[in-house]
PDB file of N, CA, C and O in Angstrom:
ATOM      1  N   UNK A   1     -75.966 -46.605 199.281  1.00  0.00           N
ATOM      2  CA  UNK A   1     -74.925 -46.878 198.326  1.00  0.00           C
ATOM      3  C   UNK A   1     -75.038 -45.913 197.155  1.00  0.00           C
ATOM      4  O   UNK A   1     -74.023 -45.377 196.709  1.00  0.00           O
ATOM      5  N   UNK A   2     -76.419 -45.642 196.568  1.00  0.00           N
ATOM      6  CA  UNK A   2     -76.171 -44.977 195.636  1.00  0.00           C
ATOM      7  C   UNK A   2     -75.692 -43.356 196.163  1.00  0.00           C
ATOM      8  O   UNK A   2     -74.809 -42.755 195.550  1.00  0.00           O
ATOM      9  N   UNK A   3     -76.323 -42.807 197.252  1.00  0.00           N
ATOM     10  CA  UNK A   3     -76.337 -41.218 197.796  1.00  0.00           C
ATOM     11  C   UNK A   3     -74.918 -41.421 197.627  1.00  0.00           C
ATOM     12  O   UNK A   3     -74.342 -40.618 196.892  1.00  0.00           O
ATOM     13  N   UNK A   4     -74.073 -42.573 198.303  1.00  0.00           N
ATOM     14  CA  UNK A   4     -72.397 -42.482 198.331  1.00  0.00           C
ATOM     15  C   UNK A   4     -71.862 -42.063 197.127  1.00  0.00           C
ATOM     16  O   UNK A   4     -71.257 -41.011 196.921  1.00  0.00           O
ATOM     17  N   UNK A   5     -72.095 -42.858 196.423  1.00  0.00           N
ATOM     18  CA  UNK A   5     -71.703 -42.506 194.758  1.00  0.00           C
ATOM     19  C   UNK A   5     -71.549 -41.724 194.245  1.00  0.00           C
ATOM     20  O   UNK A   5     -70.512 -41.198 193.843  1.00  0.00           O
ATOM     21  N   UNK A   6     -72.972 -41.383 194.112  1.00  0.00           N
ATOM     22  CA  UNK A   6     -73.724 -39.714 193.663  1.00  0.00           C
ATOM     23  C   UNK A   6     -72.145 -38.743 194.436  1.00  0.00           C
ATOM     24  O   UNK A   6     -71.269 -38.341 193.670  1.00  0.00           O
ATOM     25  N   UNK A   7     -72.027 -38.481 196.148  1.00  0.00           N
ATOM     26  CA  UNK A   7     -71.631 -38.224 196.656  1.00  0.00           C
ATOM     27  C   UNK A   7     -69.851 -37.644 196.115  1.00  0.00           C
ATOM     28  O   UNK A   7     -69.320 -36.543 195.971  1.00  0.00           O
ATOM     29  N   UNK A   8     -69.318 -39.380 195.919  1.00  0.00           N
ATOM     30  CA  UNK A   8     -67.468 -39.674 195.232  1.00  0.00           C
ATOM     31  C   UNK A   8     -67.774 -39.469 194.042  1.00  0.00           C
ATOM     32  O   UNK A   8     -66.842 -39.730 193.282  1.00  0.00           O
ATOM     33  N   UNK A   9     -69.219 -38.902 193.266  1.00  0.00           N
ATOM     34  CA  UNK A   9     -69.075 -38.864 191.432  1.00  0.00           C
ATOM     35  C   UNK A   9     -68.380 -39.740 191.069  1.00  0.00           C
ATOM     36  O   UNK A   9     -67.413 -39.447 190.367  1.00  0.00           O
ATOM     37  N   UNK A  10     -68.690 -41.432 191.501  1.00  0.00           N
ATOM     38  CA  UNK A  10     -68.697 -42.644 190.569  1.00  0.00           C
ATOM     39  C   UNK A  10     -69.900 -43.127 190.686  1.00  0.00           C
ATOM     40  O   UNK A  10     -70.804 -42.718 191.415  1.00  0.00           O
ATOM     41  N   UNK A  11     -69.900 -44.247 189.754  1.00  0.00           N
ATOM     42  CA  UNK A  11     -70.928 -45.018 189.025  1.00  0.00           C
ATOM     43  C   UNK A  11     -71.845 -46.014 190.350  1.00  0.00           C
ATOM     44  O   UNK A  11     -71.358 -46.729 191.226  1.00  0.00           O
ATOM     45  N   UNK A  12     -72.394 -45.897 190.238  1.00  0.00           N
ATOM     46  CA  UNK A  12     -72.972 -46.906 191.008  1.00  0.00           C
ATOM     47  C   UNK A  12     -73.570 -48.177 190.327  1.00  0.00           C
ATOM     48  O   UNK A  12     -74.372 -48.105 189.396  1.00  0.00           O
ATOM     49  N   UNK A  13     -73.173 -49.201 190.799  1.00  0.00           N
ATOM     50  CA  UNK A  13     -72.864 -50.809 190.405  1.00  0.00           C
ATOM     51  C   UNK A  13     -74.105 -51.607 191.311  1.00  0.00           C
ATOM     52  O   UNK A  13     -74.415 -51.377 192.479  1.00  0.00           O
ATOM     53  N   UNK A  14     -74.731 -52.663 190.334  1.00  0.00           N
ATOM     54  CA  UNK A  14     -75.183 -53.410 191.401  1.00  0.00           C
ATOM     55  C   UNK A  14     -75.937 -55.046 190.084  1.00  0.00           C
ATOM     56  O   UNK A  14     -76.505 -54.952 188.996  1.00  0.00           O
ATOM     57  N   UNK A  15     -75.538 -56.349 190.936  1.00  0.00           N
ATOM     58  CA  UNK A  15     -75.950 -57.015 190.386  1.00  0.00           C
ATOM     59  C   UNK A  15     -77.405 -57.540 190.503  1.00  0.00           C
ATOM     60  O   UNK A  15     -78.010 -57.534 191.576  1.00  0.00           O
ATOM     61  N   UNK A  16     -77.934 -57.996 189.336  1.00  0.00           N
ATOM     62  CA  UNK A  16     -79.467 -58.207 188.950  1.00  0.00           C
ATOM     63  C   UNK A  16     -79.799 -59.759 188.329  1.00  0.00           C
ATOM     64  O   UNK A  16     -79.058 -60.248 187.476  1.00  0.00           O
ATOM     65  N   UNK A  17     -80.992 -60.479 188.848  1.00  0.00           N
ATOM     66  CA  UNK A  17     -81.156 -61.602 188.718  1.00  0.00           C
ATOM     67  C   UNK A  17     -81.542 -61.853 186.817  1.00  0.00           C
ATOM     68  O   UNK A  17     -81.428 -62.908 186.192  1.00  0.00           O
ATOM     69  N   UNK A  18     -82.080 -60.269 186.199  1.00  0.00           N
ATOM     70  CA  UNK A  18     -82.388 -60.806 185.004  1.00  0.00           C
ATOM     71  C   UNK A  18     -82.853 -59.305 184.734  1.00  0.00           C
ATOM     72  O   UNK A  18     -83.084 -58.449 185.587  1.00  0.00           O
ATOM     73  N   UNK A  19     -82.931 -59.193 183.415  1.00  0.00           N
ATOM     74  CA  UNK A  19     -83.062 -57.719 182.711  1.00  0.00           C
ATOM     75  C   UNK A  19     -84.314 -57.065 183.043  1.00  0.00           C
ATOM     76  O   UNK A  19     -84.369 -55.899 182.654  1.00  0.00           O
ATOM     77  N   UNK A  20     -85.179 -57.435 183.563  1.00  0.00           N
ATOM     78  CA  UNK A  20     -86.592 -57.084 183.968  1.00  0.00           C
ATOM     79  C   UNK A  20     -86.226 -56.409 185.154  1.00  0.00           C
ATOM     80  O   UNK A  20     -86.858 -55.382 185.400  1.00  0.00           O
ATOM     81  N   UNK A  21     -85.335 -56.764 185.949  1.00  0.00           N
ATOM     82  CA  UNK A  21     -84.859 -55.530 187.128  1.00  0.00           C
ATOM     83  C   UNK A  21     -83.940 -54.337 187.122  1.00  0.00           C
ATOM     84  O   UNK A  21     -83.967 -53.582 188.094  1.00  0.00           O
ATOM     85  N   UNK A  22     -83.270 -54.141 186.288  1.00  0.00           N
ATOM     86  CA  UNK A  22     -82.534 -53.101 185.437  1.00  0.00           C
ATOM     87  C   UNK A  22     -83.008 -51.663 185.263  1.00  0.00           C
ATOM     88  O   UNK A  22     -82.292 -50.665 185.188  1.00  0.00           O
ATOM     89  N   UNK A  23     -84.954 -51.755 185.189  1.00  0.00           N
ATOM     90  CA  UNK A  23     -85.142 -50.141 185.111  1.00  0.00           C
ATOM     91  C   UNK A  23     -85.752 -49.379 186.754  1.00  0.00           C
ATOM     92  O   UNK A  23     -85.795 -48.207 187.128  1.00  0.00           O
ATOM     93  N   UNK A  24     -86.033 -50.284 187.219  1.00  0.00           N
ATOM     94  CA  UNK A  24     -86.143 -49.753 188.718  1.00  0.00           C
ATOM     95  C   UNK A  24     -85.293 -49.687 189.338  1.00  0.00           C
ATOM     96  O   UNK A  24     -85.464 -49.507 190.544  1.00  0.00           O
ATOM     97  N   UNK A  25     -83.549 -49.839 188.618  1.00  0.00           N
ATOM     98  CA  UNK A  25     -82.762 -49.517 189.886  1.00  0.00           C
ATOM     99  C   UNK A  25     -82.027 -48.457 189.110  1.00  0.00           C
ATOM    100  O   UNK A  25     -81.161 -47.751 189.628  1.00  0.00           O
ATOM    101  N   UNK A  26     -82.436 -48.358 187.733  1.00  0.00           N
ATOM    102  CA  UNK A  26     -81.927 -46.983 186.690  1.00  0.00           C
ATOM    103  C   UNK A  26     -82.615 -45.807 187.192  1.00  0.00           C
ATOM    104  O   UNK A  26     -82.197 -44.669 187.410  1.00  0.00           O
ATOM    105  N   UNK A  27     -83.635 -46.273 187.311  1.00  0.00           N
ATOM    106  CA  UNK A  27     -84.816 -44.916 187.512  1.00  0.00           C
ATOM    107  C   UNK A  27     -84.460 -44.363 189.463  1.00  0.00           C
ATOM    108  O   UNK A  27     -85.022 -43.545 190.191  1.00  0.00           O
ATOM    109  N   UNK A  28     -83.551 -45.090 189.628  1.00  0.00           N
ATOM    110  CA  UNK A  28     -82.726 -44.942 191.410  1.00  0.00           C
ATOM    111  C   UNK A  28     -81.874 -44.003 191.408  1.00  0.00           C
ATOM    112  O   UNK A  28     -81.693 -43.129 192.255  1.00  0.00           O
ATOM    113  N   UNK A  29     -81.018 -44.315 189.830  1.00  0.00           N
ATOM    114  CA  UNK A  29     -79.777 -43.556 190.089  1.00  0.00           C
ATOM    115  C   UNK A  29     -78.278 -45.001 189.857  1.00  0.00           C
ATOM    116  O   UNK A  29     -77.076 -44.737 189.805  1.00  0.00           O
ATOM    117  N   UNK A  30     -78.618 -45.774 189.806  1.00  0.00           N
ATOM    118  CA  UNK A  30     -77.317 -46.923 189.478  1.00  0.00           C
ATOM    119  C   UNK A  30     -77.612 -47.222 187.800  1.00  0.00           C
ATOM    120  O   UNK A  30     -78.600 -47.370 187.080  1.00  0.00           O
ATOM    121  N   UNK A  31     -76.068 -47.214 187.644  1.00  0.00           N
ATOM    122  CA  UNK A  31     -75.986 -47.067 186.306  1.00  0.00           C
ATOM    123  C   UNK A  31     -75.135 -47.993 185.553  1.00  0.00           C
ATOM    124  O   UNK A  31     -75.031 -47.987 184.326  1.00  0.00           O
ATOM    125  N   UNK A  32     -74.439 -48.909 186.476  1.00  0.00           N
ATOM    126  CA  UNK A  32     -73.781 -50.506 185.972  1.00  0.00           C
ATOM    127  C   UNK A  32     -74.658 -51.343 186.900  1.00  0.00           C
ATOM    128  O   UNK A  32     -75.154 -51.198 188.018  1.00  0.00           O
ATOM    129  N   UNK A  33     -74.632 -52.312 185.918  1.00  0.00           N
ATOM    130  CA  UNK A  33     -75.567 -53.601 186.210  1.00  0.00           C
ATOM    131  C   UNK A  33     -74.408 -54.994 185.840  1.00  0.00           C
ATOM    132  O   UNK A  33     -73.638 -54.935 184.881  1.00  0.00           O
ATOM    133  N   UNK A  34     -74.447 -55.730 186.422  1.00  0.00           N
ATOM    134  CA  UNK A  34     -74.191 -57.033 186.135  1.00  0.00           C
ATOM    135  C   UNK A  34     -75.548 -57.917 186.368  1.00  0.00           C
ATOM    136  O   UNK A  34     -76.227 -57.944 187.394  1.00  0.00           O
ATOM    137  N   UNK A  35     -75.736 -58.533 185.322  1.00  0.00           N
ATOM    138  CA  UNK A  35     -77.378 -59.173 184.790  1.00  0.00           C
ATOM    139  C   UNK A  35     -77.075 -60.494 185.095  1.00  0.00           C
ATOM    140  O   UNK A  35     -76.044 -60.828 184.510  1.00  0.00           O
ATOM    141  N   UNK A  36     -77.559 -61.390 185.779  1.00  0.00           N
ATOM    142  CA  UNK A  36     -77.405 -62.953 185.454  1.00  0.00           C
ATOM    143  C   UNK A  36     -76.176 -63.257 185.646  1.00  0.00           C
ATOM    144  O   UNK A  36     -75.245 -62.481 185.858  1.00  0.00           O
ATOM    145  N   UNK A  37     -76.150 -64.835 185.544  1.00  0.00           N
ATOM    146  CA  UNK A  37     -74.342 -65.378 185.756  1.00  0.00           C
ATOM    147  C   UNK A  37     -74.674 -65.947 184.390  1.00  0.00           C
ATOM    148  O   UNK A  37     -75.768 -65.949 183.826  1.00  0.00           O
ATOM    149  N   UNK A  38     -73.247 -66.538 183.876  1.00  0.00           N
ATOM    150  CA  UNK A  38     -72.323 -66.903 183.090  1.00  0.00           C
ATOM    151  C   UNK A  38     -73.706 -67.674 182.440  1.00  0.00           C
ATOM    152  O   UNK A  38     -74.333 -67.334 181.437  1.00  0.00           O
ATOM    153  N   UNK A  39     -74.047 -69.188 183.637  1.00  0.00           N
ATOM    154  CA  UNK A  39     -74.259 -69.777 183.178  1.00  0.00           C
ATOM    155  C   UNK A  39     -75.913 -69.963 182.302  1.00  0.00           C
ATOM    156  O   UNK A  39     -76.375 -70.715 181.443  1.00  0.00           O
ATOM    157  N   UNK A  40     -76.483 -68.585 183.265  1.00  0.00           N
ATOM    158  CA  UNK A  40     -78.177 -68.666 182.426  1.00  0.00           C
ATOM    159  C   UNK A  40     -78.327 -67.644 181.410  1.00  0.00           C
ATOM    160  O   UNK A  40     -79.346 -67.244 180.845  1.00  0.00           O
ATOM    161  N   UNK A  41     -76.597 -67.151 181.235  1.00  0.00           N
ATOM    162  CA  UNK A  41     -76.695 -66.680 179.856  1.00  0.00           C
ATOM    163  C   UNK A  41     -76.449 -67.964 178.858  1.00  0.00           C
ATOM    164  O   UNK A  41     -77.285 -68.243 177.998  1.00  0.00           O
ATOM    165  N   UNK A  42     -75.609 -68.495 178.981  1.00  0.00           N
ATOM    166  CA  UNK A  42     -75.351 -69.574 178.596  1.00  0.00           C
ATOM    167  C   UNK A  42     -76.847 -70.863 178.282  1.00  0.00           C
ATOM    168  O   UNK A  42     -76.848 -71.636 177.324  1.00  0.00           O
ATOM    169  N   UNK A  43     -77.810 -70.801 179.184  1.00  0.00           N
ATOM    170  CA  UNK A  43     -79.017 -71.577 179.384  1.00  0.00           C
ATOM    171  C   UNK A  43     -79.802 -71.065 178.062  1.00  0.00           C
ATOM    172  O   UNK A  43     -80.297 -71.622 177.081  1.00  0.00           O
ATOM    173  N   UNK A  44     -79.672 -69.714 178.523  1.00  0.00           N
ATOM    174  CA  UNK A  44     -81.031 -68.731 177.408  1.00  0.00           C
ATOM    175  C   UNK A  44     -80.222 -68.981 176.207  1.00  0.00           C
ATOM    176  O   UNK A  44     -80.512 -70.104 175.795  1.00  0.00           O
ATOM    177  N   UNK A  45     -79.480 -68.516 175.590  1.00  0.00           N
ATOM    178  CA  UNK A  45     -78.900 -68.820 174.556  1.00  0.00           C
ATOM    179  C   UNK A  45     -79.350 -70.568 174.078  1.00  0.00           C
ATOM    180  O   UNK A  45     -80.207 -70.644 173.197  1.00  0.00           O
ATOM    181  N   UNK A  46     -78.915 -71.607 174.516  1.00  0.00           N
ATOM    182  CA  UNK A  46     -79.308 -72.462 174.446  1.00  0.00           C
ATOM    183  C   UNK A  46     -80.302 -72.800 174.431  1.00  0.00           C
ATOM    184  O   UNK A  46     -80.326 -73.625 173.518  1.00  0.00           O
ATOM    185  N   UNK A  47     -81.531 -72.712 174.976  1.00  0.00           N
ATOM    186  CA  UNK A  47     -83.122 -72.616 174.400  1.00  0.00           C
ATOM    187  C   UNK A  47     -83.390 -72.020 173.749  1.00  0.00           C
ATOM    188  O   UNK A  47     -84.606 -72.127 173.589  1.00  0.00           O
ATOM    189  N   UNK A  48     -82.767 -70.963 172.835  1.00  0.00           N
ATOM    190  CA  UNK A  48     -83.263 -69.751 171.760  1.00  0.00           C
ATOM    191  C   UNK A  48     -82.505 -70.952 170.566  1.00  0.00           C
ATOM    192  O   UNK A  48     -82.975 -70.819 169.436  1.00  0.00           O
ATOM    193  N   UNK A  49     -81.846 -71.630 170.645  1.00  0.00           N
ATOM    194  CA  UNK A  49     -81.009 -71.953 169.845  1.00  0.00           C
ATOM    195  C   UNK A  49     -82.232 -73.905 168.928  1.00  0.00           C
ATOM    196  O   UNK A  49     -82.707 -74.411 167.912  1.00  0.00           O
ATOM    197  N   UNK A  50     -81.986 -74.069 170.571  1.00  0.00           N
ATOM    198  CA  UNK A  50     -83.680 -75.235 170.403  1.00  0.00           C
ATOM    199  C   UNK A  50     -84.550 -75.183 170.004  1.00  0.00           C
ATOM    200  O   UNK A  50     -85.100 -76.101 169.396  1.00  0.00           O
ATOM    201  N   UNK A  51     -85.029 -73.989 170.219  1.00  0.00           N
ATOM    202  CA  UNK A  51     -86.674 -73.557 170.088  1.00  0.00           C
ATOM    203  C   UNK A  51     -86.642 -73.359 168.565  1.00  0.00           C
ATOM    204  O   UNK A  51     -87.598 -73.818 167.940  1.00  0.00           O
ATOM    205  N   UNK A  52     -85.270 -72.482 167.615  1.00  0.00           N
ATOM    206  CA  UNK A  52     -85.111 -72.479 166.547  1.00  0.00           C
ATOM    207  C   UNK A  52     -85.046 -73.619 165.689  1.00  0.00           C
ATOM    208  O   UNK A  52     -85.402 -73.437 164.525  1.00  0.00           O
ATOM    209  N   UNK A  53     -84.581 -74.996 166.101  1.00  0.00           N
ATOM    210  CA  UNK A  53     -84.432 -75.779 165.547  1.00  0.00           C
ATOM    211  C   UNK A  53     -85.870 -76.747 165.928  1.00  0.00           C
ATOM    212  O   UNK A  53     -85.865 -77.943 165.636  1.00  0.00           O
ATOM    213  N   UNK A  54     -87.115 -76.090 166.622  1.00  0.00           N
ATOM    214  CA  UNK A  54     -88.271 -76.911 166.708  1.00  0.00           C
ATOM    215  C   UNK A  54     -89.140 -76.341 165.630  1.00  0.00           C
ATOM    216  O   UNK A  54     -90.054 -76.953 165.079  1.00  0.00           O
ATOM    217  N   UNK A  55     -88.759 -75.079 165.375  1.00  0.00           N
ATOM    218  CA  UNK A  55     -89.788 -74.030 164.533  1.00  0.00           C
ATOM    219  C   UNK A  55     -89.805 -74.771 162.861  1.00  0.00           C
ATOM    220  O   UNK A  55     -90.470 -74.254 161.963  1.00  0.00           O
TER     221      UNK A  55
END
């Protein structure tokens, strides 16, 4: 997928369970990421938001 890309000179796309996988597929050659769904952005936000109000 990416050689294709490289190949048509577009971007190469690929989705990722969480930002910790983002530089091993940079250091590949793919250069859009979709990180996580909606909702464990939504989760993390919400425990950053808790954890503030335990501190």
């Amino acid at each position: 997928m990416i050689a294709a890309a490289r190949r048509a000179d577009v971007a190469a796309g690929l989705f990722v369970g969480d930002e910790s996988q983002i530089a091993p597929w940079r250091e590949r050659g793919v250069s859009v990421f979709v990180c996580g769904s909606d909702q464990g952005l939504l989760m993390k936000g919400a425990r950053r938001i808790i954890e503030a109000g335990r501190a």
